Coordinates of C-alpha atoms in Angstrom, one line a residue:
Chain A
M1 CA -40.3 -54.7 147.2
T2 CA -40.3 -56.4 144.0
V3 CA -42.5 -55.4 141.0
Y4 CA -43.0 -57.8 138.1
E5 CA -43.9 -56.1 134.8
Q6 CA -45.2 -57.7 131.7
T7 CA -43.5 -56.5 128.4
D8 CA -43.7 -57.6 124.7
T9 CA -40.0 -57.9 124.5
L10 CA -39.9 -61.0 126.7
P11 CA -39.9 -64.5 125.3
S12 CA -43.4 -66.0 124.6
A13 CA -44.8 -69.0 126.9
G14 CA -44.1 -71.5 123.8
A15 CA -40.4 -70.1 123.5
R16 CA -39.9 -70.4 127.2
A17 CA -41.4 -74.0 127.2
Q18 CA -38.7 -74.8 124.2
S19 CA -35.7 -73.6 126.6
F20 CA -37.4 -75.2 129.7
G21 CA -36.5 -78.8 128.3
G22 CA -38.6 -81.6 129.8
R23 CA -38.5 -83.6 126.6
G24 CA -36.6 -86.5 128.1
T25 CA -38.7 -89.7 128.9
A26 CA -37.8 -92.1 131.6
R27 CA -36.2 -94.2 128.7
D28 CA -33.9 -91.3 128.1
Y29 CA -33.1 -90.8 131.7
I30 CA -32.1 -94.5 131.7
S31 CA -29.7 -94.4 128.7
L32 CA -28.1 -91.4 130.5
L33 CA -26.7 -94.1 133.2
K34 CA -24.9 -96.0 130.3
P35 CA -26.6 -99.3 130.9
R36 CA -24.1 -101.3 129.0
V37 CA -21.3 -99.9 131.1
M38 CA -23.5 -100.2 134.2
S39 CA -23.9 -104.0 133.4
L40 CA -20.0 -104.5 133.7
V41 CA -19.9 -102.4 136.9
V42 CA -22.7 -104.6 138.4
F43 CA -21.1 -107.7 137.2
T44 CA -17.5 -107.1 138.6
A45 CA -19.1 -105.7 142.0
L46 CA -21.2 -108.8 142.5
V47 CA -18.0 -110.8 142.3
G48 CA -16.4 -108.5 145.0
I49 CA -19.5 -109.1 147.0
L50 CA -19.6 -112.7 146.7
I51 CA -16.1 -113.6 147.3
A52 CA -15.8 -111.3 150.3
P53 CA -15.7 -113.2 153.7
G54 CA -18.6 -112.2 155.8
N55 CA -22.2 -112.7 156.2
Q56 CA -24.0 -109.8 154.9
H57 CA -27.8 -110.3 154.8
P58 CA -28.6 -111.2 151.0
F59 CA -31.0 -108.2 150.6
L60 CA -28.6 -105.9 152.0
S61 CA -26.2 -107.4 149.5
L62 CA -28.6 -106.6 146.8
L63 CA -29.3 -103.0 147.8
A64 CA -25.3 -102.5 148.0
L65 CA -25.1 -103.9 144.6
L66 CA -27.9 -101.4 143.3
C67 CA -26.3 -98.7 145.0
I68 CA -22.9 -99.4 143.3
A69 CA -24.9 -99.7 140.0
I70 CA -26.7 -96.4 140.3
G71 CA -23.3 -94.7 141.4
G72 CA -21.6 -96.0 138.3
G73 CA -24.7 -94.8 136.2
A74 CA -24.8 -91.3 137.9
S75 CA -21.0 -90.9 137.0
G76 CA -22.0 -91.7 133.3
A77 CA -24.7 -89.1 133.4
L78 CA -22.3 -86.5 134.8
N79 CA -19.7 -87.7 132.0
M80 CA -22.4 -87.1 129.4
W81 CA -23.3 -83.5 131.0
W82 CA -19.6 -82.6 130.8
D83 CA -18.9 -84.3 127.4
A84 CA -21.9 -83.2 125.5
D85 CA -19.8 -81.1 123.0
I86 CA -17.6 -84.0 122.3
D87 CA -20.5 -86.4 121.8
A88 CA -22.1 -84.1 119.2
V89 CA -19.3 -84.7 117.1
M90 CA -18.5 -88.3 117.3
S91 CA -20.6 -90.7 115.4
R92 CA -20.7 -93.2 118.0
T93 CA -22.4 -90.8 120.7
Q94 CA -24.3 -88.4 118.5
K95 CA -27.6 -90.1 119.6
R96 CA -26.9 -90.0 123.2
P97 CA -29.8 -87.7 124.9
I98 CA -28.0 -84.5 125.3
P99 CA -26.8 -84.1 121.6
A100 CA -30.1 -85.6 120.5
G101 CA -31.7 -82.7 122.2
K102 CA -33.9 -84.8 124.5
I103 CA -32.2 -83.8 127.8
T104 CA -30.7 -80.6 128.7
E105 CA -27.3 -80.3 130.2
G106 CA -28.8 -78.7 133.3
E107 CA -31.1 -81.8 133.7
A108 CA -28.4 -84.2 133.1
L109 CA -26.3 -82.5 136.0
A110 CA -29.2 -82.4 138.3
F111 CA -29.8 -86.3 137.6
G112 CA -26.5 -87.3 138.1
M113 CA -25.6 -85.3 141.1
I114 CA -29.0 -86.6 142.8
L115 CA -28.2 -90.1 142.1
S116 CA -24.5 -89.9 143.0
I117 CA -25.4 -88.4 146.4
G118 CA -28.3 -90.8 147.0
S119 CA -26.3 -94.0 145.9
V120 CA -23.6 -93.0 148.5
V121 CA -25.8 -92.0 151.3
V122 CA -27.8 -95.1 151.0
L123 CA -24.8 -97.5 150.7
G124 CA -23.5 -96.1 154.0
L125 CA -26.9 -96.7 155.8
V126 CA -27.2 -100.0 154.2
S127 CA -23.7 -101.4 154.3
N128 CA -20.9 -99.3 155.8
W129 CA -19.0 -95.6 155.5
M130 CA -15.9 -97.3 154.1
A131 CA -17.8 -98.7 151.1
A132 CA -19.8 -95.5 150.6
G133 CA -16.6 -93.6 150.8
L134 CA -15.0 -95.8 148.1
L135 CA -18.0 -95.3 145.9
A136 CA -17.9 -91.5 146.3
F137 CA -14.2 -91.6 145.3
T138 CA -15.0 -93.8 142.4
I139 CA -17.5 -91.3 141.1
F140 CA -15.3 -88.3 142.0
F141 CA -12.5 -90.0 140.1
Y142 CA -14.5 -90.6 137.1
V143 CA -16.1 -87.2 136.8
A144 CA -13.5 -85.1 137.8
I145 CA -10.3 -86.7 137.2
Y146 CA -11.0 -88.6 134.1
T147 CA -13.9 -86.7 132.5
M148 CA -13.1 -83.2 133.3
W149 CA -9.2 -83.2 133.4
L150 CA -7.5 -86.2 131.9
K151 CA -9.8 -87.1 129.0
R152 CA -8.8 -83.6 127.0
S153 CA -5.4 -83.2 128.5
T154 CA -3.2 -86.3 128.1
P155 CA -3.0 -89.5 126.0
Q156 CA -2.7 -91.5 129.2
N157 CA -6.4 -90.6 129.9
I158 CA -7.9 -94.1 129.9
V159 CA -4.7 -95.6 131.7
I160 CA -5.1 -93.5 134.6
G161 CA -8.8 -93.0 134.3
G162 CA -9.4 -96.7 134.1
A163 CA -8.8 -96.9 137.8
A164 CA -12.5 -95.7 138.2
G165 CA -14.0 -98.5 136.4
A166 CA -11.8 -101.0 138.2
L167 CA -13.0 -99.9 141.6
P168 CA -16.6 -101.6 141.6
P169 CA -15.1 -105.1 142.8
V170 CA -13.3 -103.3 145.5
V171 CA -16.4 -101.2 146.7
G172 CA -18.5 -104.6 146.5
W173 CA -15.9 -106.4 148.9
A174 CA -15.8 -103.2 151.2
S175 CA -19.6 -103.3 151.5
V176 CA -19.4 -106.6 153.1
T177 CA -16.2 -106.6 155.2
G178 CA -16.0 -102.7 155.8
S179 CA -12.4 -103.1 154.7
V180 CA -10.0 -103.5 151.7
D181 CA -7.8 -106.8 151.0
V182 CA -5.4 -108.3 148.6
E183 CA -8.2 -110.2 146.8
P184 CA -10.3 -107.2 145.6
L185 CA -6.9 -105.3 144.7
V186 CA -6.2 -108.2 142.4
L187 CA -9.6 -107.8 140.7
F188 CA -9.0 -104.0 140.6
F189 CA -5.6 -104.6 138.9
I190 CA -6.9 -107.1 136.2
T191 CA -9.6 -104.7 135.1
F192 CA -7.0 -101.7 135.4
A193 CA -4.5 -103.6 133.1
W194 CA -7.5 -104.7 130.7
T195 CA -8.6 -101.1 130.0
P196 CA -5.9 -99.8 127.8
P197 CA -5.7 -102.5 125.3
H198 CA -9.7 -102.7 125.4
F199 CA -10.3 -99.0 124.6
W200 CA -7.2 -98.4 122.4
A201 CA -8.4 -101.4 120.1
L202 CA -11.5 -99.3 119.6
A203 CA -10.0 -96.0 119.4
L204 CA -7.8 -97.3 116.6
V205 CA -10.8 -98.0 114.5
K206 CA -12.6 -94.8 115.7
N207 CA -9.5 -92.7 115.3
A208 CA -11.1 -90.1 112.8
D209 CA -13.9 -89.7 115.5
Y210 CA -11.6 -88.8 118.2
T211 CA -9.6 -86.4 115.8
A212 CA -12.6 -84.6 114.8
A213 CA -13.5 -84.2 118.6
K214 CA -10.2 -83.1 119.4
V215 CA -9.8 -85.7 122.2
P216 CA -5.9 -86.7 122.7
M217 CA -6.3 -90.4 122.6
L218 CA -3.2 -92.2 121.9
P219 CA -3.7 -93.1 118.3
V220 CA -4.3 -89.3 117.7
V221 CA -1.5 -87.9 119.5
A222 CA 1.4 -90.8 119.5
G223 CA 0.3 -92.4 116.2
E224 CA -1.3 -95.7 115.4
R225 CA 2.1 -97.6 115.6
A226 CA 2.9 -96.4 119.1
T227 CA -0.7 -97.6 120.0
R228 CA -0.3 -100.8 118.7
N229 CA 3.1 -101.5 120.4
Q230 CA 1.3 -100.2 123.9
I231 CA -1.7 -102.7 123.2
L232 CA 0.8 -105.4 123.0
L233 CA 2.8 -104.3 126.3
Y234 CA -0.5 -104.1 128.4
S235 CA -1.6 -107.4 127.0
L236 CA 1.8 -108.9 128.3
I237 CA 1.0 -107.0 131.6
L238 CA -2.6 -108.3 131.8
A239 CA -2.1 -112.0 131.2
P240 CA -0.2 -112.6 134.4
I241 CA -2.3 -110.6 136.3
G242 CA -5.2 -112.5 135.0
A243 CA -3.9 -115.7 136.4
A244 CA -3.1 -113.9 139.7
P245 CA -6.5 -115.2 141.7
Y246 CA -5.0 -118.7 141.3
L247 CA -1.2 -118.0 141.9
I248 CA -2.5 -115.9 145.3
G249 CA -4.7 -118.9 146.2
F250 CA -8.2 -117.5 146.1
A251 CA -9.0 -119.5 142.8
S252 CA -8.8 -123.0 141.6
I253 CA -6.5 -124.3 139.3
A254 CA -9.3 -124.5 136.6
Y255 CA -9.6 -121.1 136.7
G256 CA -5.7 -120.9 136.4
A257 CA -5.8 -123.1 133.4
L258 CA -8.5 -120.8 131.9
A259 CA -6.9 -117.5 132.6
T260 CA -3.7 -118.7 131.1
L261 CA -5.4 -119.7 128.0
L262 CA -7.4 -116.7 127.6
G263 CA -4.3 -114.6 128.5
A264 CA -2.6 -116.3 125.5
I265 CA -5.2 -115.7 123.3
F266 CA -5.3 -112.1 124.4
I267 CA -1.6 -111.8 123.4
Y268 CA -2.0 -113.6 120.2
K269 CA -4.9 -111.0 119.2
A270 CA -2.5 -108.1 120.1
V271 CA 0.2 -109.4 118.2
Q272 CA -2.3 -109.5 115.0
V273 CA -3.1 -106.0 115.8
R274 CA 0.7 -105.0 115.8
R275 CA 1.1 -107.1 112.7
F276 CA -1.6 -105.6 110.4
E277 CA -1.3 -102.0 110.2
S278 CA -3.5 -100.9 107.6
G279 CA -6.8 -101.8 105.4
D280 CA -9.6 -104.2 106.4
A281 CA -7.1 -106.6 108.0
A282 CA -6.0 -104.2 110.4
R283 CA -9.4 -103.0 111.3
A284 CA -10.8 -106.6 111.8
A285 CA -7.7 -107.3 114.0
C286 CA -8.7 -104.6 116.2
M287 CA -12.3 -105.2 116.3
S288 CA -11.5 -108.9 117.1
L289 CA -9.4 -107.9 120.2
F290 CA -12.0 -105.3 121.2
K291 CA -14.7 -108.2 121.3
F292 CA -12.3 -110.7 122.6
S293 CA -11.5 -108.2 125.6
L294 CA -15.2 -108.2 126.6
L295 CA -15.4 -111.9 126.5
Y296 CA -12.0 -112.2 128.3
L297 CA -13.0 -110.1 131.3
S298 CA -16.5 -111.6 131.6
L299 CA -15.2 -115.1 131.4
L300 CA -12.5 -114.5 134.1
F301 CA -15.2 -112.9 136.7
A302 CA -17.9 -115.4 135.6
T303 CA -15.4 -118.1 136.6
L304 CA -14.6 -116.6 139.8
L305 CA -18.5 -116.1 140.6
V306 CA -19.4 -119.8 139.5
E307 CA -16.4 -121.2 141.6
N308 CA -17.5 -119.3 144.7
I309 CA -21.2 -120.4 144.3
I310 CA -20.2 -124.0 143.9
G311 CA -17.6 -123.6 146.9
G312 CA -20.7 -122.2 149.1
F313 CA -22.4 -125.5 148.7
L314 CA -19.4 -127.8 149.4
Chain B
M1 CA -37.6 -51.2 145.3
S2 CA -36.4 -53.5 142.7
T3 CA -38.1 -53.9 139.2
N4 CA -37.8 -57.4 137.5
T5 CA -39.6 -58.0 134.3
T6 CA -41.2 -61.3 133.3
S7 CA -43.9 -62.8 131.2
D8 CA -47.2 -63.4 133.0
A9 CA -48.4 -66.0 130.3
P10 CA -48.5 -69.5 131.9
L11 CA -45.8 -71.9 130.7
S12 CA -47.7 -74.2 128.3
L13 CA -45.9 -77.5 127.4
D14 CA -46.5 -79.0 124.1
A15 CA -47.7 -82.4 123.4
E16 CA -44.2 -84.1 123.3
Q17 CA -43.2 -82.3 126.6
Q18 CA -46.5 -83.5 128.4
K19 CA -46.0 -87.1 127.1
A20 CA -42.4 -86.9 128.3
R21 CA -43.4 -85.7 131.8
R22 CA -46.1 -88.5 132.1
S23 CA -43.3 -91.0 131.3
R24 CA -41.1 -89.4 133.8
S25 CA -43.9 -89.2 136.5
K26 CA -44.8 -92.9 136.4
A27 CA -41.0 -93.7 136.6
L28 CA -40.7 -91.5 139.7
A29 CA -43.7 -93.1 141.4
V30 CA -42.4 -96.5 140.9
V31 CA -39.0 -95.5 142.2
L32 CA -40.5 -93.8 145.3
G33 CA -42.6 -96.7 145.9
L34 CA -39.6 -99.2 145.9
M35 CA -37.8 -96.8 148.3
V36 CA -40.4 -96.9 150.7
V37 CA -40.3 -100.7 150.6
M38 CA -36.5 -100.7 150.6
F39 CA -36.2 -98.6 153.5
Y40 CA -38.7 -100.6 155.5
A41 CA -37.1 -103.9 154.7
V42 CA -33.5 -102.4 155.9
T43 CA -34.9 -101.1 159.0
I44 CA -36.6 -104.6 160.0
I45 CA -33.4 -106.5 158.8
K46 CA -30.9 -104.1 160.6
L47 CA -32.8 -104.0 163.9
G48 CA -34.9 -107.3 163.8
P49 CA -36.8 -108.0 166.8
G50 CA -35.0 -105.2 168.4
I51 CA -37.2 -102.7 166.7
M52 CA -39.6 -102.8 169.5
D53 CA -36.8 -102.6 172.3
R54 CA -36.3 -99.0 172.6
P55 CA -36.6 -96.5 175.6
L56 CA -39.8 -94.4 175.5

């Protein structure tokens, strides 16, 4: 038998309401899903779906894409739950819902878990369990391997963690075919090789932030010069991988020419980052590479998308 | 017999919390409605005419 007693030492209703949370609006919860990152996930997954051989009903493909997007968003929410302490220190992330006091850590955890499980189960029911398993692995890899383990323990965090961001086109392909093949793996490796120079260019500019947050990003641990060398190295690796869809034969010569040109510009900008080591010129070179890297990936995937759509009409 | 202590005063949400809850409730209503439509459509697409063809 349980007896509840009222005592005057307990928190008031107002104080309990404070700790109860519940201040997050729908908009705050949407921002937990990292919509900008989600847009990249949607875009790359869409390419994976469209280049895959098979005849999945368009509505089911749309739902598969939605599941991949929500799974990616859910891992973003779980990332914000775990990294709330880091986000509160860094200027770039201080306005996120948890450090801003709009959503409690518990609310973010529950939201992320519900969406993670929901997106995987629905993808399994709508498409197939191979794709659902890959989506579950992607979420697990991003949250457990990258966020909880690698991010705070090694300067190679984003190199290995980048695998999670590179998987959406593979999940998209699997949602149509139920298997994994060379084509989606090439798309995986493009994004995988693209991630380090993309993030390190930003990390060089935001070095003070990462140092304050004690996140062992490469510039913090190995120094700026080593980071600039690594950026150039990965750019040299990325350029030929970017052209691989043409070399392997699932993209046209137009794609091959564009990928070669964009790869050359990418390397040029990485050389500029290597060349200017201090002052405004260094910062400008880093931001120029960071912005161009977004354009690079978008253009490559957009070209594959357009070629596939045009190819469908021919 | 165990004895727990707790306040009997009802949890009163302030104006900001009530406004946020209304916003979340509306969003949830939309999401739940869309999920009903989604599962209906998926059922029709996956089963097609066979939806009526089942042992009773």
